[in-house]
CSV table of C-alpha atoms in Angstrom, one decimal:
chain,number,residue,atom,x,y,z
A,1,MET,CA,83.0,93.6,130.4
A,2,ASN,CA,84.7,91.1,132.9
A,3,PHE,CA,88.1,89.5,132.8
A,4,LYS,CA,86.8,86.0,131.1
A,5,GLN,CA,85.3,88.2,128.2
A,6,ILE,CA,88.4,90.3,127.8
A,7,LEU,CA,90.8,87.2,127.9
A,8,SER,CA,88.3,85.4,125.3
A,9,ALA,CA,88.4,88.3,122.9
A,10,PHE,CA,92.3,88.4,123.2
A,11,ILE,CA,92.7,84.9,122.5
A,12,LEU,CA,90.3,85.0,119.6
A,13,PHE,CA,92.1,88.2,118.2
A,14,THR,CA,95.6,86.4,118.5
A,15,PHE,CA,94.5,83.2,116.7
A,16,SER,CA,92.8,85.2,114.0
A,17,VAL,CA,96.0,87.3,113.3
A,18,SER,CA,98.2,84.2,113.4
A,19,GLY,CA,95.8,82.4,110.8
A,20,LEU,CA,96.1,85.6,108.5
A,21,MET,CA,99.8,85.8,108.7
A,22,ALA,CA,100.2,81.9,108.0
A,23,SER,CA,97.9,82.2,105.0
A,24,GLY,CA,100.2,85.0,103.5
A,25,ASN,CA,103.1,82.6,103.3
A,26,GLN,CA,101.8,80.9,100.1
A,27,GLY,CA,102.5,84.0,98.0
A,28,ASP,CA,106.2,84.3,99.3
A,29,ALA,CA,107.9,81.8,97.2
A,30,LYS,CA,106.2,83.0,94.0
A,31,ASP,CA,107.1,86.8,94.8
A,32,THR,CA,110.6,85.7,95.5
A,33,ASP,CA,111.0,83.9,92.2
A,34,LEU,CA,109.6,86.5,90.2
A,35,SER,CA,111.5,89.6,91.7
A,36,ALA,CA,113.3,91.7,89.4
A,37,SER,CA,116.5,91.4,91.4
A,38,SER,CA,116.3,87.6,90.9
A,39,LEU,CA,115.9,87.8,87.2
A,40,HIS,CA,118.3,90.5,86.3
A,41,TYR,CA,120.6,91.0,89.1
A,42,PRO,CA,121.4,87.6,90.7
A,43,ALA,CA,124.4,89.2,92.7
A,44,LYS,CA,122.0,91.8,94.3
A,45,PRO,CA,121.1,90.8,98.0
A,46,SER,CA,117.6,89.6,98.5
A,47,LEU,CA,115.0,91.5,100.3
A,48,ALA,CA,114.5,88.7,102.6
A,49,ILE,CA,115.8,89.0,106.3
A,50,ASN,CA,117.5,85.5,106.2
A,51,SER,CA,120.2,87.0,104.0
A,52,SER,CA,121.3,88.3,107.5
A,53,SER,CA,121.8,84.5,108.4
A,54,TYR,CA,119.8,83.9,111.6
A,55,ASN,CA,116.7,82.0,112.5
A,56,THR,CA,116.2,82.8,116.1
A,57,ALA,CA,117.4,85.4,118.5
A,58,PHE,CA,117.1,86.3,122.3
A,59,GLY,CA,117.9,89.3,124.3
A,60,VAL,CA,116.6,92.2,126.1
A,61,ARG,CA,114.5,95.1,125.3
A,62,GLY,CA,114.7,98.5,127.1
A,63,ILE,CA,113.2,102.0,127.3
A,64,GLY,CA,109.3,101.4,127.3
A,65,THR,CA,108.4,97.7,127.9
A,66,SER,CA,111.6,96.4,129.4
A,67,GLY,CA,112.5,92.9,129.8
A,68,LEU,CA,113.3,89.5,127.9
A,69,THR,CA,112.6,89.1,124.2
A,70,ILE,CA,112.9,86.0,121.8
A,71,LYS,CA,112.3,86.1,118.0
A,72,HIS,CA,111.9,83.2,115.6
A,73,PHE,CA,111.5,83.5,111.8
A,74,THR,CA,108.8,81.4,110.2
A,75,SER,CA,109.8,82.2,106.6
A,76,ASN,CA,112.3,84.4,105.1
A,77,SER,CA,110.1,87.6,105.8
A,78,LYS,CA,107.9,86.7,108.8
A,79,ALA,CA,108.8,86.3,112.5
A,80,ILE,CA,107.0,85.9,115.8
A,81,GLU,CA,108.3,87.8,118.7
A,82,GLY,CA,107.6,87.3,122.3
A,83,ILE,CA,108.3,89.8,125.1
A,84,ILE,CA,108.2,89.3,128.8
A,85,GLY,CA,107.8,92.8,130.2
A,86,LEU,CA,109.3,93.2,133.8
A,87,TRP,CA,108.8,96.2,136.2
A,88,PRO,CA,109.1,96.4,140.0
A,89,SER,CA,105.2,96.2,140.2
A,90,ALA,CA,104.1,94.6,137.0
A,91,LEU,CA,104.5,91.6,134.6
A,92,SER,CA,103.4,91.4,130.9
A,93,ALA,CA,103.5,88.8,128.2
A,94,THR,CA,103.4,90.1,124.6
A,95,ILE,CA,103.3,88.3,121.4
A,96,LEU,CA,103.9,90.0,118.0
A,97,PHE,CA,103.6,88.7,114.4
A,98,GLU,CA,106.1,90.7,112.3
A,99,ARG,CA,107.2,91.2,108.5
A,100,TYR,CA,110.6,92.3,107.5
A,101,VAL,CA,111.6,94.3,104.3
A,102,ASN,CA,115.3,95.1,103.5
A,103,ALA,CA,116.2,98.7,104.2
A,104,PHE,CA,118.0,100.9,101.9
A,105,ASP,CA,119.3,98.0,100.0
A,106,GLU,CA,121.8,97.5,102.9
A,107,PRO,CA,122.5,93.7,103.8
A,108,GLY,CA,121.6,93.0,107.4
A,109,LEU,CA,119.5,96.3,107.7
A,110,ASN,CA,115.7,95.8,107.8
A,111,TRP,CA,112.5,97.5,108.6
A,112,TYR,CA,109.7,95.5,110.5
A,113,TYR,CA,106.3,96.0,111.2
A,114,GLY,CA,103.5,93.9,112.8
A,115,ILE,CA,100.7,93.4,115.2
A,116,GLY,CA,99.8,91.3,118.2
A,117,GLY,CA,98.6,91.5,121.7
A,118,HIS,CA,99.5,91.2,125.3
A,119,VAL,CA,98.2,90.4,128.9
A,120,ALA,CA,99.6,92.1,132.0
A,121,THR,CA,99.3,92.0,135.7
A,122,GLN,CA,100.1,94.5,138.4
A,123,THR,CA,101.0,94.2,142.0
A,124,ASP,CA,101.3,96.7,144.9
A,125,TRP,CA,104.4,97.2,147.1
A,126,VAL,CA,103.6,96.1,150.6
A,127,TYR,CA,106.0,96.3,153.6
A,128,TYR,CA,105.9,93.8,156.4
A,129,ASP,CA,107.9,94.8,159.3
A,130,GLY,CA,110.5,96.7,157.1
A,131,VAL,CA,110.9,93.9,154.6
A,132,ARG,CA,109.4,94.3,151.1
A,133,GLY,CA,106.7,91.9,149.8
A,134,TYR,CA,104.2,91.8,147.1
A,135,ARG,CA,100.4,91.6,147.3
A,136,ARG,CA,98.1,91.5,144.3
A,137,SER,CA,95.6,94.5,144.1
A,138,ASN,CA,91.9,94.3,143.0
A,139,GLY,CA,91.3,94.3,139.4
A,140,ASP,CA,94.9,94.1,138.4
A,141,PHE,CA,94.8,92.1,135.0
A,142,GLY,CA,94.9,94.1,131.7
A,143,VAL,CA,94.6,92.8,128.1
A,144,GLY,CA,95.8,94.8,125.1
A,145,VAL,CA,96.3,95.3,121.4
A,146,ASP,CA,99.8,96.1,120.3
A,147,GLY,CA,101.4,97.3,116.8
A,148,ILE,CA,105.1,97.4,116.2
A,149,PHE,CA,107.4,99.3,113.7
A,150,GLY,CA,111.1,99.4,113.8
A,151,LEU,CA,114.4,99.2,112.1
A,152,GLU,CA,116.9,96.4,113.0
A,153,TYR,CA,120.6,95.7,112.0
A,154,LYS,CA,122.0,92.2,112.2
A,155,ILE,CA,125.9,92.5,112.6
A,156,ASN,CA,127.5,90.1,110.3
A,157,GLU,CA,130.8,89.8,112.1
A,158,VAL,CA,129.2,88.8,115.5
A,159,PRO,CA,126.0,87.1,116.3
A,160,ILE,CA,124.3,90.3,117.6
A,161,ALA,CA,121.1,92.0,116.3
A,162,VAL,CA,120.2,95.7,117.4
A,163,SER,CA,116.7,97.2,117.0
A,164,LEU,CA,114.9,100.4,117.5
A,165,ASP,CA,111.2,100.3,117.4
A,166,VAL,CA,107.9,101.8,118.7
A,167,LYS,CA,105.3,99.5,119.9
A,168,PRO,CA,102.0,101.5,120.4
A,169,PHE,CA,99.4,99.5,122.6
A,170,LEU,CA,95.9,100.0,123.8
A,171,GLU,CA,95.3,98.1,127.2
A,172,VAL,CA,91.9,97.7,128.9
A,173,THR,CA,92.1,96.6,132.5
A,174,THR,CA,89.6,94.4,134.6
A,175,ASN,CA,88.8,97.4,136.7
A,176,GLY,CA,87.6,99.5,133.7
A,177,ASP,CA,90.6,101.5,133.1
A,178,ALA,CA,92.1,101.9,129.5
A,179,TYR,CA,95.7,103.1,128.6
A,180,LEU,CA,97.2,104.0,125.3
A,181,ALA,CA,101.0,104.2,125.1
A,182,LEU,CA,103.6,104.7,122.3
A,183,ASP,CA,106.1,102.5,124.1
A,184,PRO,CA,109.5,102.9,122.3
A,185,GLY,CA,112.1,100.3,122.5
A,186,LEU,CA,115.7,99.5,122.1
A,187,GLY,CA,116.8,95.9,121.6
A,188,ILE,CA,120.0,93.8,121.7
A,189,LYS,CA,119.7,90.1,120.9
A,190,PHE,CA,122.0,87.2,120.6
A,191,THR,CA,121.4,85.3,117.1
A,192,PHE,CA,121.7,81.9,116.0
């Protein structure tokens, strides 16, 4: 399987998942209107994430795939998250389609889960007369399928959300290697 075939499969997979996630939006309004909490207990907090009152967040993720992250809610319970993973010798771009559900009836505390994919590139360290430089190695691209499961808390008093998750992935590289990782992460994001 060459790089073009892997990249084509990744793009097809990403658009298929986004289409499935978008088609699920039609049932959200009906489910919310007929929920027991809205009919019998109007003062009880909604199961929707936007009870935490933010639509977009950006920040950092550490431990496993470490780097910059941005998240945007497309509905009350669905979000798209992008992660740019940065290492001394590698770079990755991940997109995840996530669902959110209130955890333990606590406002601002939410479980989330989802699926997505990533592309990655790796470089080698090369020294030129004592000065560090980069050189790409042969077969240095990878494409992967990612899942995610975690818990996020949006602090009401300040525009900050803290998350703890695992993002298992399977990656296949252009030189024929395959990697499987659990990829835990701790995130801190500014919300608006």
